[in-house]
PDB file of C-alpha atoms and ligand atoms in Angstrom:
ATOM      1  CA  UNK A 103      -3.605   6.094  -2.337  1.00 96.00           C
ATOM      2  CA  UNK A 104      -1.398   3.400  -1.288  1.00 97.00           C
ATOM      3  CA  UNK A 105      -2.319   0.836  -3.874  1.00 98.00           C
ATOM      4  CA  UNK A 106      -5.836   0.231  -5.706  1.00 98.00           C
ATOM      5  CA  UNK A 107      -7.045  -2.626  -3.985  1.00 97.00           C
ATOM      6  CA  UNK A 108     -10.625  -2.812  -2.577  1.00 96.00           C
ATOM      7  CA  UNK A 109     -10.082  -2.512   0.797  1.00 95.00           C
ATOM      8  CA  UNK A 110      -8.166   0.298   0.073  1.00 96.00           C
ATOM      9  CA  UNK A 111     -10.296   2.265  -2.441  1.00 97.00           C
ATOM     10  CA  UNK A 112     -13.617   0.717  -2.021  1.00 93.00           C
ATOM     11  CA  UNK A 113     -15.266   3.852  -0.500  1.00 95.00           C
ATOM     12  CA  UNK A 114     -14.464   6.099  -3.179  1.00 98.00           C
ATOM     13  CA  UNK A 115     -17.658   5.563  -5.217  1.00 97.00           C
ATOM     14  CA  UNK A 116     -21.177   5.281  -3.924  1.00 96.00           C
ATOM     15  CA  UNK A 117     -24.351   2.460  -5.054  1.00 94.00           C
ATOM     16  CA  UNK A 118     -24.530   4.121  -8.520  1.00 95.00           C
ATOM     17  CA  UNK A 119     -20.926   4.156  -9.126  1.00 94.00           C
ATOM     18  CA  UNK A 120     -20.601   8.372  -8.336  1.00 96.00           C
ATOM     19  CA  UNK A 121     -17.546   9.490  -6.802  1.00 96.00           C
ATOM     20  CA  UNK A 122     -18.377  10.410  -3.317  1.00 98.00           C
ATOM     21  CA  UNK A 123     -15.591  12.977  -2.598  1.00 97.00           C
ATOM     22  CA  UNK A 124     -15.886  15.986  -4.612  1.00 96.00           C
ATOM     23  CA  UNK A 125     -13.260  18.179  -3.851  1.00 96.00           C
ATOM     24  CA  UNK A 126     -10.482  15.033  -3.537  1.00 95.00           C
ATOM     25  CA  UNK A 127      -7.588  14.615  -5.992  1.00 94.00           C
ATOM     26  CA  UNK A 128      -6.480  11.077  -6.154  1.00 95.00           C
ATOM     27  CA  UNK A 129      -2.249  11.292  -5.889  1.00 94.00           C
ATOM     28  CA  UNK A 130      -0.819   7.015  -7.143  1.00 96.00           C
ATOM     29  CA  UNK A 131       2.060   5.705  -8.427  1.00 97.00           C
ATOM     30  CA  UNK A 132       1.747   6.125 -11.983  1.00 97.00           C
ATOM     31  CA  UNK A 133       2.849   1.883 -12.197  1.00 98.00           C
ATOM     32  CA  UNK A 134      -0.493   1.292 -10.105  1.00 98.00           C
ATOM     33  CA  UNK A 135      -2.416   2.961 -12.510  1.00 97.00           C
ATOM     34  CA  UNK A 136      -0.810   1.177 -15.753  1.00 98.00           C
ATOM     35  CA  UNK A 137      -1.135  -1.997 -13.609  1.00 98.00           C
ATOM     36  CA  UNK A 138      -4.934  -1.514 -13.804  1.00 98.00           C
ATOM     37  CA  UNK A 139      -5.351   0.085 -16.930  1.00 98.00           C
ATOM     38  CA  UNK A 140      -3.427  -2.709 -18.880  1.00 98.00           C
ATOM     39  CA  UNK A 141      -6.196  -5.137 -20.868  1.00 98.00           C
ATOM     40  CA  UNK A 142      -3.677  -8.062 -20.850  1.00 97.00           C
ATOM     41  CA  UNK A 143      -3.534  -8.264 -16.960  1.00 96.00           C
ATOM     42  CA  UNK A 144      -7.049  -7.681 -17.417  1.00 97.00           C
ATOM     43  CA  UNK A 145      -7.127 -10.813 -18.926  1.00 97.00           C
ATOM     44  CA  UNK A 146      -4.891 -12.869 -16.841  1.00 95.00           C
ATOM     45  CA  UNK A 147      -7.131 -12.172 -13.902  1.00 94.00           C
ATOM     46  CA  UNK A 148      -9.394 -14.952 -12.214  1.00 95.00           C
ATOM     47  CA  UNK A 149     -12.907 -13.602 -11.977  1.00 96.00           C
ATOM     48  CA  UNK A 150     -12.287 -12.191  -8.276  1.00 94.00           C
ATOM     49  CA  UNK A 151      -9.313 -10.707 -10.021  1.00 95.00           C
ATOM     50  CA  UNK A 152     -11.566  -8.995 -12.789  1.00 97.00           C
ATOM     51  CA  UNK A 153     -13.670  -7.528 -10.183  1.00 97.00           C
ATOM     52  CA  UNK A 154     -11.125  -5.713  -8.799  1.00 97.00           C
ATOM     53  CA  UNK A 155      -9.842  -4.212 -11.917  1.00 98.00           C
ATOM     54  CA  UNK A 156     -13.890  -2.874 -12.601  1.00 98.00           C
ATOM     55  CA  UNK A 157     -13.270  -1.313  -9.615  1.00 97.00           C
ATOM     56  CA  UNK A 158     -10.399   0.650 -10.420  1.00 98.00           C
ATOM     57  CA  UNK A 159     -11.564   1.878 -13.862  1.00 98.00           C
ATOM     58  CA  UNK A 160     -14.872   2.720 -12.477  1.00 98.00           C
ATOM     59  CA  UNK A 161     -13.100   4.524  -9.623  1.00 98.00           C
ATOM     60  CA  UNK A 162     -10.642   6.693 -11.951  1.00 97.00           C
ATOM     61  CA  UNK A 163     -13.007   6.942 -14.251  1.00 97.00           C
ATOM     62  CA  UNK A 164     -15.280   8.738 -11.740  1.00 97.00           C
ATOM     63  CA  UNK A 165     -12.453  10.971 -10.824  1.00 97.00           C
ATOM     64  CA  UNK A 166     -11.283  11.729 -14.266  1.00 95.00           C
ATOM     65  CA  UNK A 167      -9.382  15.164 -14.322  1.00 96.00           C
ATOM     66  CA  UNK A 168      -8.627  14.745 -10.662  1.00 97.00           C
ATOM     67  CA  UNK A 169      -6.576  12.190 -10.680  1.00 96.00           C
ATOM     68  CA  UNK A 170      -2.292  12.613 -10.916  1.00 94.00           C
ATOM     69  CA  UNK A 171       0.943  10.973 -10.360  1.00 95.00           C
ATOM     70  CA  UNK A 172       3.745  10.975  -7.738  1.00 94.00           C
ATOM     71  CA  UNK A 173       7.380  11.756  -9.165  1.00 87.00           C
ATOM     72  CA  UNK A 174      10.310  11.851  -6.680  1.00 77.00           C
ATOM     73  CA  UNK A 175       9.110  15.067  -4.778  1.00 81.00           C
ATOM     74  CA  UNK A 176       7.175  15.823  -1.517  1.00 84.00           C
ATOM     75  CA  UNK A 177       3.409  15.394  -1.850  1.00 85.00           C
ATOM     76  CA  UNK A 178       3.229  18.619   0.247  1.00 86.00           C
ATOM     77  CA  UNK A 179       5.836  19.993   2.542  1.00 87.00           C
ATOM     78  CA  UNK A 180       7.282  17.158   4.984  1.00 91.00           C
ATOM     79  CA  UNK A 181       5.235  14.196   3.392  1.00 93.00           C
ATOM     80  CA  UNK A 182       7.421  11.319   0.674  1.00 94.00           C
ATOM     81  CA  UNK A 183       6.184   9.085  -1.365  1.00 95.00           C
ATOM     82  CA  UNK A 184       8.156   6.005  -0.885  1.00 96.00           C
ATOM     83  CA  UNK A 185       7.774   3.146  -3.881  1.00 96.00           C
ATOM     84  CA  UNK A 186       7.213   0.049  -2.321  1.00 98.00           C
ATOM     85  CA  UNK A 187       6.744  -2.809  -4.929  1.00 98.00           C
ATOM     86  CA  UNK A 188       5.560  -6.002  -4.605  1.00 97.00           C
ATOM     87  CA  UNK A 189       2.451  -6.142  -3.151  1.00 98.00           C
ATOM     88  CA  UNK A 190       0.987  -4.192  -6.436  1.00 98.00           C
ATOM     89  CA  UNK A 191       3.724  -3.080  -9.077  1.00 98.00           C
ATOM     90  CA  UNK A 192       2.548   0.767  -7.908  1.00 98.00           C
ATOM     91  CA  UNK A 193       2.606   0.041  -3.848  1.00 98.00           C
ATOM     92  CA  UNK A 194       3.635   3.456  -2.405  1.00 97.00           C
ATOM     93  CA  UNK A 195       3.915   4.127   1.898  1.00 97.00           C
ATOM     94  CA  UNK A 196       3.953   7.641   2.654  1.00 96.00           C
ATOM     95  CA  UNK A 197       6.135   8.945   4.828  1.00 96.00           C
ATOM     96  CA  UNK A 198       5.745  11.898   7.248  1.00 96.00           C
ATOM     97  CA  UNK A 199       8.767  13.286   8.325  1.00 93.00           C
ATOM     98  CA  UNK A 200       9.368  15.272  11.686  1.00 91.00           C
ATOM     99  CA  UNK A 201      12.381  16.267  13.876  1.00 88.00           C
ATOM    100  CA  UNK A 202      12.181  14.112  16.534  1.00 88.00           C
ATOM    101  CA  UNK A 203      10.223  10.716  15.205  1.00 91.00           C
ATOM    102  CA  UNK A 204       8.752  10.133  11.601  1.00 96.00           C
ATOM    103  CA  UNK A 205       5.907   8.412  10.599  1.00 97.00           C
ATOM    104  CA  UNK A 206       5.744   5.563   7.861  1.00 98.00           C
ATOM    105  CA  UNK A 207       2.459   4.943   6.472  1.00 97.00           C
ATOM    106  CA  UNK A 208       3.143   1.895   4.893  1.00 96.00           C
ATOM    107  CA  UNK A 209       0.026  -0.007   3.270  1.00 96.00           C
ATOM    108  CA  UNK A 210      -0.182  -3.248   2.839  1.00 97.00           C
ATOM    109  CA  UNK A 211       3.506  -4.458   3.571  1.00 97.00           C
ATOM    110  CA  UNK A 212       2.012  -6.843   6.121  1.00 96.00           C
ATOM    111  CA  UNK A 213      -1.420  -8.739   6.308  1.00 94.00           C
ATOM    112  CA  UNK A 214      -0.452 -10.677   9.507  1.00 93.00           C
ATOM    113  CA  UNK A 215       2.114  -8.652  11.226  1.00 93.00           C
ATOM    114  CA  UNK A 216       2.841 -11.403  13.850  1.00 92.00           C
ATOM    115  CA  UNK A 217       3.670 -13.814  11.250  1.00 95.00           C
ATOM    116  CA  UNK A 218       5.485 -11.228   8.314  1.00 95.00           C
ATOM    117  CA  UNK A 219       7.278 -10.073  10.717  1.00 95.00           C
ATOM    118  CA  UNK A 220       8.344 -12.892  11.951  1.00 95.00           C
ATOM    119  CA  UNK A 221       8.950 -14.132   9.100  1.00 95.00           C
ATOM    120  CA  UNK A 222       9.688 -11.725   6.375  1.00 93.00           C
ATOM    121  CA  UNK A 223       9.700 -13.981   3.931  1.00 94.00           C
ATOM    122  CA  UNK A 224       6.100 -15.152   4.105  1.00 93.00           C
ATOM    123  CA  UNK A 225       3.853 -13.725   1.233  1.00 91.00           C
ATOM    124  CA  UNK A 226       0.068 -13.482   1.158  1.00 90.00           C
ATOM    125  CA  UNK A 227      -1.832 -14.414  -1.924  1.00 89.00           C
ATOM    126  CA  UNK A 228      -2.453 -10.655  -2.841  1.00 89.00           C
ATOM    127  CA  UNK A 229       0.831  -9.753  -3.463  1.00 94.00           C
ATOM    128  CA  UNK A 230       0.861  -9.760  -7.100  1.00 94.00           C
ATOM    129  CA  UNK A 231       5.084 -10.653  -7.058  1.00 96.00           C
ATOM    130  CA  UNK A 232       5.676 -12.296  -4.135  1.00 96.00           C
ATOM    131  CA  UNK A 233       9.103 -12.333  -4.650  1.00 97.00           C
ATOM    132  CA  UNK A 234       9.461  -8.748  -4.797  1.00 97.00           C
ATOM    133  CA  UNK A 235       7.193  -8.448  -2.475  1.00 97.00           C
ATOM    134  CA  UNK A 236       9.347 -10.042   0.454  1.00 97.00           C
ATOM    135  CA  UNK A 237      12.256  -7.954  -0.968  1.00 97.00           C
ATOM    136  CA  UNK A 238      10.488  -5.029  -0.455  1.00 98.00           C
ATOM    137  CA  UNK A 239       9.697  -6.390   2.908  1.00 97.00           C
ATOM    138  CA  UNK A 240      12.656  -7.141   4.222  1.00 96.00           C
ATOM    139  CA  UNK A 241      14.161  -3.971   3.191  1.00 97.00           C
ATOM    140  CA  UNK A 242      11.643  -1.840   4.813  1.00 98.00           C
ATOM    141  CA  UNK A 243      11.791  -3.329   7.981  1.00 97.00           C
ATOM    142  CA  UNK A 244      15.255  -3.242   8.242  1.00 97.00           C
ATOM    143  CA  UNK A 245      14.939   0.692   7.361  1.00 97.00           C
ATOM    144  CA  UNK A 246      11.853   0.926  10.029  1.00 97.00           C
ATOM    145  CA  UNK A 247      13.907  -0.452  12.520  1.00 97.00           C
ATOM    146  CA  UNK A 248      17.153   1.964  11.787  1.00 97.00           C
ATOM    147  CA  UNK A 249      15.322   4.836  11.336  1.00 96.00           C
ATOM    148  CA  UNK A 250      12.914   4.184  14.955  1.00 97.00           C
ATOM    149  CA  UNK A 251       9.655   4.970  12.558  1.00 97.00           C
ATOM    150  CA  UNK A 252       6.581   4.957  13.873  1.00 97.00           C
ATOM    151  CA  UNK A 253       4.586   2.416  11.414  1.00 96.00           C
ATOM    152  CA  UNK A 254       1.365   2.990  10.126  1.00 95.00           C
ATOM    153  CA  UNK A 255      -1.035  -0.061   8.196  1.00 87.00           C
ATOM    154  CA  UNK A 256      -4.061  -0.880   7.604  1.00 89.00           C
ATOM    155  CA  UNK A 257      -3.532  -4.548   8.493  1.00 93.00           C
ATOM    156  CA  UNK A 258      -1.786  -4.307  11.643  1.00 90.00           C
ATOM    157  CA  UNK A 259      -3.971  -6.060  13.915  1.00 84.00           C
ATOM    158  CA  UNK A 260      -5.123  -4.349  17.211  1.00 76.00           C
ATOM    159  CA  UNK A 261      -4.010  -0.977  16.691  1.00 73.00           C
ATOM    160  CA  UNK A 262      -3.030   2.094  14.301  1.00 79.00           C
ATOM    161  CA  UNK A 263       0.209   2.854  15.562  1.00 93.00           C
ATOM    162  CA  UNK A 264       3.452   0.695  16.396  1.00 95.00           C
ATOM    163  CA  UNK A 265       7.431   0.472  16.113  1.00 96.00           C
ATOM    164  CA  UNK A 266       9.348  -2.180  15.045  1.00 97.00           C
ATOM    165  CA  UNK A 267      12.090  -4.189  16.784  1.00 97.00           C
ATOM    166  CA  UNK A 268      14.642  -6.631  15.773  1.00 96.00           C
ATOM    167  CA  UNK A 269      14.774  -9.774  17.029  1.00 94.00           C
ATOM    168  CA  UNK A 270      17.249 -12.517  16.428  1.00 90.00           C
ATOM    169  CA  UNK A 271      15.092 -14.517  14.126  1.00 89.00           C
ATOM    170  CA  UNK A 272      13.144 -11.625  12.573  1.00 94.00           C
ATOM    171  CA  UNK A 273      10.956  -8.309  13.565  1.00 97.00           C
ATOM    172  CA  UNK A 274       8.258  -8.394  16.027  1.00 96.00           C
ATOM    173  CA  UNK A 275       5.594  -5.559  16.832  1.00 94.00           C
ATOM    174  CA  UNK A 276       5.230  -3.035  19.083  1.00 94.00           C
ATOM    175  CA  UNK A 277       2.094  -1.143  19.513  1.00 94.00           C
ATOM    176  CA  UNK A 278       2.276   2.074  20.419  1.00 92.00           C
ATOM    177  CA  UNK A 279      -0.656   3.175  23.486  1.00 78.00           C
TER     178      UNK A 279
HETATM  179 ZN1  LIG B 217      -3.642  -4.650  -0.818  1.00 80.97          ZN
HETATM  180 ZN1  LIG B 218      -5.194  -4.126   2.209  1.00 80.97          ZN
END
């Protein structure tokens, strides 16, 4: 997983709060679980907040024994974790690495890709640290762009796939057909 937000692991359980996929291991950030496990953010949480943290202990809870942590080595041969904090203190992008172009699964570094990028500095209201959130940013574009990686996210407007390009004020977006 990329990070435990809804939108991200909301089809892991079913109606009666069953885990859906049987044979899956969960791989996270061990931060994102602590994040989520930890009663006093539990408490700072509005009540849409709240909601989200049931979801996560209902969700590892369901999954209990199949759930483990990333360390600093390959998830499997040719695929890296890479810790990107900010949006949640476990964020994590995935990267996929080949000989000729890699690809950077990247989460939720951008809600709005038009404006992020943009803008880098421009936050969204889910990033639990903003602040580290647009450092992260910055520095990951910056890497995208050096590195010619094909970008993956699941908030990147019209389509899957794209490359990013400097501009002189910024990044902008280009989808790959
Ligand atoms: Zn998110
Ligand atoms: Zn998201």
């Amino acid at each position: 997983m990329t990070h435990c937000h809804p939108d991200h692991i909301g089809g892991l359980l079913d109606a009666e709060n069953r885990r859906v996929f049987n044979v899956a291991d969960i791989v996270l950030h061990p931060l994102e679980a602590q994040h989520w496990l930890d009663d006093e953010q539990f408490t700072l949480a509005d009540e849409r907040g709240k909601r989200n943290f049931r979801l996560v202990r209902q969700t590892l809870e369901a999954y209990a024994g199949k759930v483990s942590f990333l360390n600093d080595e390959n998830i499997a041969e040719a695929i890296m974790p890479v810790w990107l904090p900010g949006h949640t203190p476990g964020h994590t992008g995935f990267l996929i690495e080949s000989e000729c172009t890699s690809l950077l699964i990247w989460g939720d570094i951008v809600h709005y890709p038009h404006i992020q990028l943009a803008q880098p500095t421009v936050s969204i209201l889910f990033d639990n640290d903003p602040v580290q959130a647009k450092e992260t940013r910055m520095k990951i574009l910056e890497h995208a762009v050096n590195e010619k990686l094909i970008i993956a996210g699941m908030h990147l407007g019209q389509r899957g796939f794209s490359f990013i390009h400097k501009e002189e004020n910024g990044y902008c977006i280009a989808y790959i057909n």
